[in-house]
Amino acid sequence: MSQDPKIKPYKKPAGGWGALRSSFGAILKEKGGLNTIKALFRMNQPNGFDCPGCAWPDPENHSHFAEYCENGVKAAAAETTGKSVTEEFFKKYSVAELALQTDYWLESQGRLSCPMIIKNGETHYTPISWENAFTEIATQLKSLTSPDQALFYTSGRTSNEAAFLYQLFGRMFGTNNFPDCSNLCHESSGVALNESIGIGKGTVSLHDFELADAIFVIGQNPGTNHPRMLIELQKAKRRGAKVISINPLYEKGLLEFTHPKEILPMVTLGKTNISSSYFQIKIGGDLAAIKAIIKILLERDEQANDSLLDHKFIEDHTQNFESFKKDIESENIERLCAISGLSLEQINDLTTIYQNANKVIVCWAMGITQTRHAVGTIQSIVNLLLLRGNIGREGAGVCPVRGHSNVQGDRTVGITEKPSEKFLKNLGEVFQFTPPLHHGHDAVDSINAMAKGECKVFIGLGGNFAKASPHTSLTEKALEQCNLTVHISTKLNRSHIKHGKTGIILPCLGRSEIDQQKTGSQIITVEDSMSMVHASIGKNKPNSSHLKSEVAIIAGIAQLTLDSNPNVDWQAMTDDYALIRNKISQVIDGFDGYNEKIKQSGGFLLRNSATHREWKNKTGKANFVVYEVEDHTPPKGQLILMTIRSHDQYNTTIYGMDDRYRGVFNTRKVIFLNQADITQLGFQDGEFVDIISCYKNEEQRKVVGFRIVSYDIPIGCAATYFPEANELVSTNITAKKSNTPLSKYIPIQLISTIKEA
Ligand SMILES: Nc1nc2c(c(=O)[nH]1)N[C@H]1C(S)=C(S)[C@@H](COP(=O)(O)OP(=O)(O)OC[C@H]3O[C@@H](n4cnc5c(=O)[nH]c(N)nc54)[C@H](O)[C@@H]3O)O[C@H]1N2
Ligand SMILES: Nc1nc2c(c(=O)[nH]1)N[C@H]1C(S)=C(S)[C@@H](COP(=O)(O)OP(=O)(O)OC[C@H]3O[C@@H](n4cnc5c(=O)[nH]c(N)nc54)[C@H](O)[C@@H]3O)O[C@H]1N2
Ligand SMILES: [Mo]
């Protein structure tokens, strides 16, 4: 097969045979053989493990085989790979040599299999015993002049048990420095929802998807990133509900879908056109669009003698309606339409769809959260829903669709740089210590603090901070300046290469593997995007006998770092994770009977106050938040760039070089542009360009050699893949109120790539 880059539109629906073929390809490539197959039989099954892919929930009756998607298969195949990165591997390749390899190559070498260390001046990682690795980390932590010189990063695959112990360790050590992948992801959702409805989580369940009359999918590409969501959308569509997509790109999965399990009866069921209406919005245009819909709706309500809005709900349950209304009245509809990129007719249509549906769910993901006005956009979505009482009743509500499979759970059990006073008080009482009260660094602040030399130790519980973060060269330099970087990981990645003066790699068990401790094999728990907490049990033999669980690693470091405390028995908690869960239930509301409840198939639901129309924010009412719309049209010659995921990647883990649904094969270095912009800027389809960031008041940064692909994208907008373009993302200009990097909102210029002779 030719490995030449190829651009060829994909004509088939999402899912279907294409998904099956690609799944089998992934299994073969990873050479995991029987292990992978066994894992697939157990994934998302009642006694099996939770798919390490996305946070989309499992359906209630999920006892039938294959409760996962193509990309879940890829995630499982990657974890159960037959390949290992051994001591010999590190002997063979110096770090300098590894640095020359692509991220795709690094990850595809297989599972990390033994603890490794590298010290200042050395060229190669060498093996180290677990004991010595823990001692080295403890020594360096204890030598810091302040606990706030250490950073404890978490990626959202970590279990509740490991995350809880990790934050306990960090806080007993004395810091709230818990930067988290959430900071790069759904932070804007948490911040916005907390202020609006008093809880930073979604309010709907799968049951609500069965009842909704209209489901809006805004700034999300579920065909690639949450494929099992398409099954719910398909069901909704088949029973007559409306599915409305708002996205700058016509994403395949939102257009047409065939459930892979329905391939045989395809003749009868066939593909489903998922979206009933599709609105091609400009990048960052959502706030203006939502406000425009609200403006029209308010006008129509007045004309209809107050019969369109739920005035009783507004009166009883909300506050700030009058000033919100005044703000909307002061907006100019033409201006709003121009900023959104939608016509007045389209806004009218959207308003009609919204007002005609009795029960509405709005879903969103990174297309909203990683833009400059993300928080205001989400709060405007909430405003829109509040107008017709669409929060806190069946079939309606907000649905921020989370990314990592346990990113929501990690937050629930205390991974946050801004813990509440109540949480700290409970934690301190249960473990008899005084937690630090001052807030810590989030992800962006951590980069800047390391770069300035203020933080000197970086510990990563999973993830790939070097590549997932903005401004790649700054982040890499920041990590390299540290005295110590430690990564608790399953696979080799760039963060291991960009190590501190001392660098340590600690290889850990994956979710599919048996976690054997003194009291027997352990279960872990996770929380999905709809607040269901459930057990995950690994049954595969670990890839290497040297691996330790995340819990055992954290406890091992903590025991050597902290003074002994009779109230914290790290060893006992490692021996039996049920003891950790007991502690979680003492510290955090909603976990009573934790160990019992996770025995139920499907687990248990964490109560969501907003679902019951209890508003736990400062005002005790749901809040109409006023947020100003700024015109963000770039100056002539500039475009706004979004960095998105291809179909063949899991964040920084690249599974393959294709983006099938968008018709891109054997390459990732492409930039999607509207043909009118290509012509206007004097380029041609297929030509190679360098992309330059042009934030005001910031130095320009460049990534080179991207092939132009003429694509159906709004004029003035551009798209390329994450993480190749992360160098362009700023650590200074971030989303207002949430400090999330603007991965979907980068002002850029293009210049022709000069081929070096
Ligand atoms: N297979 C797979 N699954 C994954 C992941 C993965 O990498 N691979 N990652 C996981 C994680 S951590 C996350 S957070 C989620 C991410 O899931 P998504 O948020 O779906 O991921 P992105 O690729 O970032 O896609 C963002 C979508 O938003 C659109 N968009 C961009 N800017 C705008 C805008 O201004 N307005 C609107 N309306 N739309 C916009 C883009 O066109 C794109 O369709 O997926 C999770 N699941
Ligand atoms: N430009 C741009 N940047 C972005 C985004 C974007 O859309 N555009 N998206 C952002 C988002 S939404 C997110 S969530 C972040 C993701 O940021 P991260 O969560 O930091 O990155 P991942 O790529 O998911 O991490 C992959 C690594 O995790 C490790 N790993 C995998 N499974 C396990 C496990 O079970 N245990 C442990 N300990 N380690 C494991 C492996 O070593 C693997 O190399 O990236 C963000 N960065
Ligand atoms: Mo994410």
PDB file of N, CA and C in Angstrom, residues 573-618:
ATOM      1  N   MET A 573      -3.669   0.953  52.976  1.00  0.00           N
ATOM      2  CA  MET A 573      -4.523   1.401  51.870  1.00  0.00           C
ATOM      3  C   MET A 573      -4.069   0.788  50.536  1.00  0.00           C
ATOM      4  N   THR A 574      -2.757   0.544  50.431  1.00  0.00           N
ATOM      5  CA  THR A 574      -2.261  -0.122  49.226  1.00  0.00           C
ATOM      6  C   THR A 574      -2.670  -1.596  49.223  1.00  0.00           C
ATOM      7  N   ASP A 575      -2.633  -2.183  50.394  1.00  0.00           N
ATOM      8  CA  ASP A 575      -2.981  -3.602  50.479  1.00  0.00           C
ATOM      9  C   ASP A 575      -4.453  -3.832  50.138  1.00  0.00           C
ATOM     10  N   ASP A 576      -5.296  -2.848  50.439  1.00  0.00           N
ATOM     11  CA  ASP A 576      -6.735  -3.035  50.264  1.00  0.00           C
ATOM     12  C   ASP A 576      -7.378  -1.700  49.868  1.00  0.00           C
ATOM     13  N   TYR A 577      -7.717  -1.558  48.589  1.00  0.00           N
ATOM     14  CA  TYR A 577      -8.217  -0.260  48.103  1.00  0.00           C
ATOM     15  C   TYR A 577      -9.585   0.087  48.708  1.00  0.00           C
ATOM     16  N   ALA A 578     -10.266  -0.916  49.278  1.00  0.00           N
ATOM     17  CA  ALA A 578     -11.554  -0.617  49.916  1.00  0.00           C
ATOM     18  C   ALA A 578     -11.365   0.393  51.046  1.00  0.00           C
ATOM     19  N   LEU A 579     -10.180   0.348  51.685  1.00  0.00           N
ATOM     20  CA  LEU A 579      -9.905   1.301  52.768  1.00  0.00           C
ATOM     21  C   LEU A 579      -9.813   2.723  52.221  1.00  0.00           C
ATOM     22  N   ILE A 580      -9.289   2.855  51.009  1.00  0.00           N
ATOM     23  CA  ILE A 580      -9.229   4.205  50.396  1.00  0.00           C
ATOM     24  C   ILE A 580     -10.649   4.685  50.142  1.00  0.00           C
ATOM     25  N   ARG A 581     -11.477   3.776  49.622  1.00  0.00           N
ATOM     26  CA  ARG A 581     -12.868   4.177  49.333  1.00  0.00           C
ATOM     27  C   ARG A 581     -13.607   4.567  50.624  1.00  0.00           C
ATOM     28  N   ASN A 582     -13.292   3.855  51.719  1.00  0.00           N
ATOM     29  CA  ASN A 582     -13.911   4.257  53.004  1.00  0.00           C
ATOM     30  C   ASN A 582     -13.560   5.693  53.340  1.00  0.00           C
ATOM     31  N   LYS A 583     -12.308   6.026  53.123  1.00  0.00           N
ATOM     32  CA  LYS A 583     -11.862   7.394  53.443  1.00  0.00           C
ATOM     33  C   LYS A 583     -12.531   8.395  52.512  1.00  0.00           C
ATOM     34  N   ILE A 584     -12.644   8.046  51.238  1.00  0.00           N
ATOM     35  CA  ILE A 584     -13.312   8.964  50.294  1.00  0.00           C
ATOM     36  C   ILE A 584     -14.731   9.243  50.791  1.00  0.00           C
ATOM     37  N   SER A 585     -15.399   8.185  51.251  1.00  0.00           N
ATOM     38  CA  SER A 585     -16.792   8.405  51.675  1.00  0.00           C
ATOM     39  C   SER A 585     -16.866   9.243  52.953  1.00  0.00           C
ATOM     40  N   GLN A 586     -15.786   9.241  53.739  1.00  0.00           N
ATOM     41  CA  GLN A 586     -15.793  10.111  54.931  1.00  0.00           C
ATOM     42  C   GLN A 586     -15.551  11.575  54.567  1.00  0.00           C
ATOM     43  N   VAL A 587     -14.786  11.790  53.503  1.00  0.00           N
ATOM     44  CA  VAL A 587     -14.394  13.168  53.160  1.00  0.00           C
ATOM     45  C   VAL A 587     -15.403  13.836  52.217  1.00  0.00           C
ATOM     46  N   ILE A 588     -15.961  13.059  51.276  1.00  0.00           N
ATOM     47  CA  ILE A 588     -16.739  13.684  50.196  1.00  0.00           C
ATOM     48  C   ILE A 588     -18.194  13.232  50.227  1.00  0.00           C
ATOM     49  N   ASP A 589     -19.093  14.189  50.077  1.00  0.00           N
ATOM     50  CA  ASP A 589     -20.528  13.880  50.085  1.00  0.00           C
ATOM     51  C   ASP A 589     -20.902  12.972  48.912  1.00  0.00           C
ATOM     52  N   GLY A 590     -21.865  12.110  49.153  1.00  0.00           N
ATOM     53  CA  GLY A 590     -22.418  11.314  48.059  1.00  0.00           C
ATOM     54  C   GLY A 590     -21.829   9.924  47.932  1.00  0.00           C
ATOM     55  N   PHE A 591     -20.785   9.628  48.748  1.00  0.00           N
ATOM     56  CA  PHE A 591     -20.126   8.328  48.621  1.00  0.00           C
ATOM     57  C   PHE A 591     -20.466   7.362  49.767  1.00  0.00           C
ATOM     58  N   ASP A 592     -21.542   7.634  50.488  1.00  0.00           N
ATOM     59  CA  ASP A 592     -21.920   6.716  51.574  1.00  0.00           C
ATOM     60  C   ASP A 592     -22.123   5.320  51.006  1.00  0.00           C
ATOM     61  N   GLY A 593     -21.641   4.330  51.721  1.00  0.00           N
ATOM     62  CA  GLY A 593     -21.814   2.953  51.267  1.00  0.00           C
ATOM     63  C   GLY A 593     -21.083   2.654  49.960  1.00  0.00           C
ATOM     64  N   TYR A 594     -20.018   3.402  49.700  1.00  0.00           N
ATOM     65  CA  TYR A 594     -19.237   3.307  48.449  1.00  0.00           C
ATOM     66  C   TYR A 594     -18.922   1.843  48.097  1.00  0.00           C
ATOM     67  N   ASN A 595     -18.299   1.130  49.058  1.00  0.00           N
ATOM     68  CA  ASN A 595     -17.854  -0.225  48.735  1.00  0.00           C
ATOM     69  C   ASN A 595     -19.011  -1.171  48.417  1.00  0.00           C
ATOM     70  N   GLU A 596     -20.143  -0.896  49.033  1.00  0.00           N
ATOM     71  CA  GLU A 596     -21.318  -1.732  48.741  1.00  0.00           C
ATOM     72  C   GLU A 596     -21.918  -1.374  47.388  1.00  0.00           C
ATOM     73  N   LYS A 597     -22.050  -0.059  47.175  1.00  0.00           N
ATOM     74  CA  LYS A 597     -22.768   0.406  45.982  1.00  0.00           C
ATOM     75  C   LYS A 597     -22.078   0.031  44.683  1.00  0.00           C
ATOM     76  N   ILE A 598     -20.744  -0.096  44.729  1.00  0.00           N
ATOM     77  CA  ILE A 598     -20.078  -0.415  43.457  1.00  0.00           C
ATOM     78  C   ILE A 598     -20.231  -1.895  43.094  1.00  0.00           C
ATOM     79  N   LYS A 599     -20.836  -2.660  44.009  1.00  0.00           N
ATOM     80  CA  LYS A 599     -21.096  -4.065  43.654  1.00  0.00           C
ATOM     81  C   LYS A 599     -22.291  -4.154  42.717  1.00  0.00           C
ATOM     82  N   GLN A 600     -23.138  -3.114  42.728  1.00  0.00           N
ATOM     83  CA  GLN A 600     -24.290  -3.127  41.811  1.00  0.00           C
ATOM     84  C   GLN A 600     -23.783  -2.984  40.384  1.00  0.00           C
ATOM     85  N   SER A 601     -24.405  -3.704  39.484  1.00  0.00           N
ATOM     86  CA  SER A 601     -24.020  -3.555  38.087  1.00  0.00           C
ATOM     87  C   SER A 601     -24.313  -2.110  37.653  1.00  0.00           C
ATOM     88  N   GLY A 602     -23.344  -1.483  37.022  1.00  0.00           N
ATOM     89  CA  GLY A 602     -23.539  -0.100  36.582  1.00  0.00           C
ATOM     90  C   GLY A 602     -23.180   0.929  37.630  1.00  0.00           C
ATOM     91  N   GLY A 603     -22.962   0.481  38.890  1.00  0.00           N
ATOM     92  CA  GLY A 603     -22.521   1.411  39.920  1.00  0.00           C
ATOM     93  C   GLY A 603     -23.633   2.282  40.465  1.00  0.00           C
ATOM     94  N   PHE A 604     -23.286   3.494  40.853  1.00  0.00           N
ATOM     95  CA  PHE A 604     -24.293   4.386  41.456  1.00  0.00           C
ATOM     96  C   PHE A 604     -24.109   5.813  40.955  1.00  0.00           C
ATOM     97  N   LEU A 605     -25.216   6.551  41.073  1.00  0.00           N
ATOM     98  CA  LEU A 605     -25.242   7.922  40.565  1.00  0.00           C
ATOM     99  C   LEU A 605     -24.902   8.894  41.688  1.00  0.00           C
ATOM    100  N   LEU A 606     -23.950   9.788  41.431  1.00  0.00           N
ATOM    101  CA  LEU A 606     -23.684  10.850  42.398  1.00  0.00           C
ATOM    102  C   LEU A 606     -24.767  11.906  42.234  1.00  0.00           C
ATOM    103  N   ARG A 607     -25.347  12.305  43.324  1.00  0.00           N
ATOM    104  CA  ARG A 607     -26.467  13.230  43.251  1.00  0.00           C
ATOM    105  C   ARG A 607     -26.017  14.567  42.670  1.00  0.00           C
ATOM    106  N   ASN A 608     -26.826  15.104  41.766  1.00  0.00           N
ATOM    107  CA  ASN A 608     -26.534  16.411  41.178  1.00  0.00           C
ATOM    108  C   ASN A 608     -27.627  17.377  41.636  1.00  0.00           C
ATOM    109  N   SER A 609     -27.217  18.381  42.418  1.00  0.00           N
ATOM    110  CA  SER A 609     -28.217  19.282  43.012  1.00  0.00           C
ATOM    111  C   SER A 609     -29.061  19.971  41.942  1.00  0.00           C
ATOM    112  N   ALA A 610     -28.429  20.433  40.864  1.00  0.00           N
ATOM    113  CA  ALA A 610     -29.167  21.200  39.846  1.00  0.00           C
ATOM    114  C   ALA A 610     -30.261  20.353  39.192  1.00  0.00           C
ATOM    115  N   THR A 611     -30.011  19.035  39.113  1.00  0.00           N
ATOM    116  CA  THR A 611     -31.018  18.153  38.551  1.00  0.00           C
ATOM    117  C   THR A 611     -32.311  18.211  39.376  1.00  0.00           C
ATOM    118  N   HIS A 612     -32.134  18.516  40.669  1.00  0.00           N
ATOM    119  CA  HIS A 612     -33.296  18.602  41.564  1.00  0.00           C
ATOM    120  C   HIS A 612     -33.705  20.052  41.819  1.00  0.00           C
ATOM    121  N   ARG A 613     -33.221  20.914  40.997  1.00  0.00           N
ATOM    122  CA  ARG A 613     -33.513  22.356  41.121  1.00  0.00           C
ATOM    123  C   ARG A 613     -33.137  22.916  42.482  1.00  0.00           C
ATOM    124  N   GLU A 614     -32.014  22.383  42.994  1.00  0.00           N
ATOM    125  CA  GLU A 614     -31.411  23.008  44.175  1.00  0.00           C
ATOM    126  C   GLU A 614     -30.192  23.742  43.652  1.00  0.00           C
ATOM    127  N   TRP A 615     -30.121  25.024  43.918  1.00  0.00           N
ATOM    128  CA  TRP A 615     -29.050  25.827  43.314  1.00  0.00           C
ATOM    129  C   TRP A 615     -28.026  26.154  44.383  1.00  0.00           C
ATOM    130  N   LYS A 616     -26.880  25.503  44.299  1.00  0.00           N
ATOM    131  CA  LYS A 616     -25.907  25.614  45.391  1.00  0.00           C
ATOM    132  C   LYS A 616     -24.856  26.688  45.139  1.00  0.00           C
ATOM    133  N   ASN A 617     -25.224  27.715  44.374  1.00  0.00           N
ATOM    134  CA  ASN A 617     -24.268  28.822  44.216  1.00  0.00           C
ATOM    135  C   ASN A 617     -24.549  29.886  45.271  1.00  0.00           C
ATOM    136  N   LYS A 618     -23.768  30.968  45.184  1.00  0.00           N
ATOM    137  CA  LYS A 618     -23.839  31.977  46.256  1.00  0.00           C
ATOM    138  C   LYS A 618     -25.251  32.528  46.447  1.00  0.00           C
TER     139      LYS A 618
END
